[in-house]
PDB file of C-alpha atoms and ligand atoms in Angstrom:
ATOM      1  CA  MET A   1     107.319 257.835  -3.309  1.00 93.00           C
ATOM      2  CA  PRO A   2     108.804 254.434  -3.133  1.00 96.00           C
ATOM      3  CA  LYS A   3     111.724 253.600  -0.805  1.00 97.00           C
ATOM      4  CA  VAL A   4     114.881 251.884  -1.882  1.00 97.00           C
ATOM      5  CA  LYS A   5     116.670 249.999   0.940  1.00 96.00           C
ATOM      6  CA  VAL A   6     120.147 248.679   0.111  1.00 94.00           C
ATOM      7  CA  ASP A   7     120.660 245.880   2.466  1.00 89.00           C
ATOM      8  CA  ASN A   8     124.440 245.844   2.444  1.00 86.00           C
ATOM      9  CA  ARG A   9     124.873 249.515   2.414  1.00 87.00           C
ATOM     10  CA  PRO A  10     122.406 251.160   4.766  1.00 83.00           C
ATOM     11  CA  GLU A  11     123.647 254.550   4.476  1.00 88.00           C
ATOM     12  CA  ALA A  12     122.662 254.300   0.767  1.00 87.00           C
ATOM     13  CA  ASP A  13     118.992 254.136   1.219  1.00 93.00           C
ATOM     14  CA  PHE A  14     116.985 256.560  -0.774  1.00 96.00           C
ATOM     15  CA  ASP A  15     113.615 257.570  -2.246  1.00 96.00           C
ATOM     16  CA  VAL A  16     113.022 257.189  -5.928  1.00 96.00           C
ATOM     17  CA  GLN A  17     110.082 258.473  -8.057  1.00 96.00           C
ATOM     18  CA  GLN A  18     107.942 255.542  -9.352  1.00 95.00           C
ATOM     19  CA  GLY A  19     108.807 254.414 -12.702  1.00 95.00           C
ATOM     20  CA  ARG A  20     112.363 255.546 -12.506  1.00 97.00           C
ATOM     21  CA  THR A  21     114.992 252.927 -12.780  1.00 97.00           C
ATOM     22  CA  LEU A  22     117.006 252.223  -9.645  1.00 96.00           C
ATOM     23  CA  LEU A  23     120.120 253.540 -11.263  1.00 97.00           C
ATOM     24  CA  MET A  24     118.200 256.800 -12.099  1.00 97.00           C
ATOM     25  CA  GLY A  25     116.915 257.172  -8.513  1.00 97.00           C
ATOM     26  CA  ALA A  26     120.598 256.588  -7.120  1.00 96.00           C
ATOM     27  CA  LYS A  27     121.841 259.283  -9.179  1.00 96.00           C
ATOM     28  CA  GLU A  28     119.224 261.687  -8.325  1.00 96.00           C
ATOM     29  CA  ALA A  29     119.666 260.989  -4.593  1.00 95.00           C
ATOM     30  CA  ASP A  30     123.368 261.582  -5.059  1.00 95.00           C
ATOM     31  CA  VAL A  31     124.131 257.948  -4.114  1.00 94.00           C
ATOM     32  CA  ALA A  32     127.143 256.306  -5.847  1.00 93.00           C
ATOM     33  CA  TRP A  33     126.387 253.313  -7.926  1.00 94.00           C
ATOM     34  CA  ARG A  34     128.794 251.519 -10.161  1.00 92.00           C
ATOM     35  CA  ALA A  35     127.456 251.661 -13.935  1.00 93.00           C
ATOM     36  CA  TYR A  36     130.422 251.316 -16.199  1.00 90.00           C
ATOM     37  CA  CYS A  37     128.437 251.238 -19.417  1.00 91.00           C
ATOM     38  CA  GLY A  38     126.428 254.063 -18.355  1.00 91.00           C
ATOM     39  CA  GLY A  39     123.033 252.244 -18.114  1.00 91.00           C
ATOM     40  CA  LEU A  40     123.246 250.438 -21.379  1.00 88.00           C
ATOM     41  CA  ALA A  41     122.620 246.732 -19.903  1.00 87.00           C
ATOM     42  CA  LEU A  42     126.160 245.856 -21.185  1.00 85.00           C
ATOM     43  CA  CYS A  43     128.372 245.512 -18.134  1.00 86.00           C
ATOM     44  CA  GLY A  44     126.494 244.130 -15.069  1.00 86.00           C
ATOM     45  CA  THR A  45     128.198 246.359 -12.794  1.00 89.00           C
ATOM     46  CA  CYS A  46     125.011 247.790 -11.495  1.00 93.00           C
ATOM     47  CA  ALA A  47     123.504 244.472 -10.735  1.00 91.00           C
ATOM     48  CA  VAL A  48     121.489 243.893  -7.533  1.00 92.00           C
ATOM     49  CA  ILE A  49     119.762 240.911  -5.807  1.00 89.00           C
ATOM     50  CA  VAL A  50     116.084 241.756  -5.036  1.00 91.00           C
ATOM     51  CA  VAL A  51     115.545 240.838  -1.099  1.00 89.00           C
ATOM     52  CA  ASP A  52     111.903 242.333  -0.901  1.00 90.00           C
ATOM     53  CA  GLY A  53     109.505 244.074  -2.878  1.00 91.00           C
ATOM     54  CA  ALA A  54     109.394 244.038  -6.754  1.00 85.00           C
ATOM     55  CA  PHE A  55     110.441 245.888  -9.947  1.00 93.00           C
ATOM     56  CA  ASP A  56     108.598 246.138 -13.254  1.00 93.00           C
ATOM     57  CA  LYS A  57     108.984 242.914 -15.562  1.00 91.00           C
ATOM     58  CA  PRO A  58     112.589 242.777 -17.080  1.00 89.00           C
ATOM     59  CA  THR A  59     113.123 243.875 -20.689  1.00 87.00           C
ATOM     60  CA  GLU A  60     113.992 241.313 -23.223  1.00 86.00           C
ATOM     61  CA  THR A  61     117.576 242.760 -23.252  1.00 85.00           C
ATOM     62  CA  GLU A  62     117.860 242.557 -19.311  1.00 88.00           C
ATOM     63  CA  GLY A  63     116.251 238.999 -19.272  1.00 84.00           C
ATOM     64  CA  TYR A  64     118.805 237.829 -21.788  1.00 81.00           C
ATOM     65  CA  PHE A  65     121.510 239.258 -19.667  1.00 81.00           C
ATOM     66  CA  ILE A  66     120.336 237.732 -16.290  1.00 79.00           C
ATOM     67  CA  GLU A  67     119.359 234.494 -17.510  1.00 78.00           C
ATOM     68  CA  GLY A  68     123.023 234.285 -19.058  1.00 77.00           C
ATOM     69  CA  TRP A  69     124.422 234.893 -15.676  1.00 72.00           C
ATOM     70  CA  GLY A  70     122.335 232.171 -14.271  1.00 70.00           C
ATOM     71  CA  TYR A  71     120.979 234.189 -11.320  1.00 65.00           C
ATOM     72  CA  HIS A  72     117.332 234.342 -12.490  1.00 64.00           C
ATOM     73  CA  PRO A  73     114.910 234.886 -10.566  1.00 67.00           C
ATOM     74  CA  GLY A  74     115.556 237.915  -8.087  1.00 81.00           C
ATOM     75  CA  TYR A  75     118.506 239.355 -10.030  1.00 86.00           C
ATOM     76  CA  ARG A  76     118.004 242.723 -11.697  1.00 92.00           C
ATOM     77  CA  LEU A  77     120.255 245.354 -13.337  1.00 94.00           C
ATOM     78  CA  ALA A  78     119.680 248.795 -11.675  1.00 96.00           C
ATOM     79  CA  CYS A  79     119.975 250.602 -14.942  1.00 96.00           C
ATOM     80  CA  GLN A  80     117.016 248.787 -16.400  1.00 95.00           C
ATOM     81  CA  ALA A  81     114.663 247.658 -13.353  1.00 96.00           C
ATOM     82  CA  ARG A  82     111.990 250.424 -12.833  1.00 96.00           C
ATOM     83  CA  VAL A  83     110.802 250.801  -9.275  1.00 96.00           C
ATOM     84  CA  VAL A  84     107.140 250.398  -8.878  1.00 95.00           C
ATOM     85  CA  GLN A  85     106.971 249.825  -4.946  1.00 96.00           C
ATOM     86  CA  ASP A  86     109.206 250.043  -1.997  1.00 96.00           C
ATOM     87  CA  VAL A  87     112.183 247.427  -2.618  1.00 95.00           C
ATOM     88  CA  THR A  88     115.041 246.021  -0.759  1.00 94.00           C
ATOM     89  CA  VAL A  89     118.326 244.987  -2.718  1.00 94.00           C
ATOM     90  CA  VAL A  90     121.746 243.794  -2.243  1.00 90.00           C
ATOM     91  CA  ASN A  91     124.260 245.758  -4.262  1.00 90.00           C
ATOM     92  CA  CYS A  92     126.327 243.069  -5.964  1.00 86.00           C
ATOM     93  CA  ALA A  93     129.198 245.581  -6.649  1.00 85.00           C
ATOM     94  CA  ASP A  94     129.591 246.119  -2.866  1.00 81.00           C
ATOM     95  CA  LEU A  95     129.947 242.402  -2.478  1.00 77.00           C
ATOM     96  CA  GLY A  96     133.098 242.767  -4.687  1.00 76.00           C
ATOM     97  CA  PHE A  97     131.347 240.334  -7.398  1.00 69.00           C
ATOM     98  CA  GLU A  98     132.869 237.534  -5.506  1.00 74.00           C
ATOM     99  CA  GLN A  99     130.837 234.512  -6.762  1.00 72.00           C
ATOM    100  CA  ASP A 100     130.469 232.845  -3.228  1.00 78.00           C
ATOM    101  CA  LYS A 101     129.215 236.087  -1.611  1.00 77.00           C
ATOM    102  CA  VAL A 102     126.788 236.881  -4.607  1.00 73.00           C
ATOM    103  CA  LEU A 103     125.594 233.218  -4.707  1.00 74.00           C
ATOM    104  CA  ALA A 104     124.814 233.358  -0.863  1.00 78.00           C
ATOM    105  CA  ALA A 105     122.984 236.318  -1.014  1.00 75.00           C
ATOM    106  CA  TRP A 106     120.900 235.387  -3.926  1.00 71.00           C
ATOM    107  CA  LYS A 107     120.097 231.956  -2.388  1.00 74.00           C
ATOM    108  CA  ALA A 108     119.133 233.912   0.923  1.00 75.00           C
ATOM    109  CA  ALA A 109     116.968 236.342  -1.165  1.00 71.00           C
ATOM    110  CA  CYS A 110     115.393 233.045  -2.816  1.00 68.00           C
ATOM    111  CA  ASP A 111     114.606 231.617   0.601  1.00 72.00           C
ATOM    112  CA  LYS A 112     113.126 234.834   1.912  1.00 70.00           C
ATOM    113  CA  LEU A 113     110.816 235.056  -1.245  1.00 63.00           C
ATOM    114  CA  ALA A 114     110.060 231.459  -1.199  1.00 62.00           C
ATOM    115  CA  ILE A 115     111.626 230.973  -4.872  1.00 59.00           C
ATOM    116  CA  GLN A 116     113.294 227.939  -5.622  1.00 55.00           C
ATOM    117  CA  ALA A 117     116.918 228.384  -6.420  1.00 55.00           C
ATOM    118  CA  ASP A 118     118.241 226.026  -9.014  1.00 53.00           C
TER     119      ASP A 118
HETATM  120  S1  LIG B   1     125.248 250.144 -16.106  1.00 77.89           S
HETATM  121 FE1  LIG B   1     125.815 248.546 -17.277  1.00 77.89          FE
HETATM  122  S2  LIG B   1     124.523 246.962 -17.151  1.00 77.89           S
HETATM  123 FE2  LIG B   1     123.687 248.612 -15.986  1.00 77.89          FE
END
């Protein structure tokens, strides 16, 4: 069973069944996770930055959302991203959605993954 490590909230690490969304896994593990739209890819409150590992490919709806925010690649919606292997993420809600903190975490993740951040 894949493991989810939440870099900025170590007490929130949990295991998730492969193929479940990150949000489903958090709920099943009784880990609090903001998701104001209930998982419909409408609000962005569930967003994470992928620090290590990978999820499945974004759906068209999710891709449109994350491209619009300008944090692609490495930025995913927990309600849409399906876990396929161990992953480490940063929970953006826990950063208070402060743009400088989110941008710094995203750039650090891009550096670690050797992705060019534009
Ligand atoms: S819960 Fe609203 S976008 Fe994921």
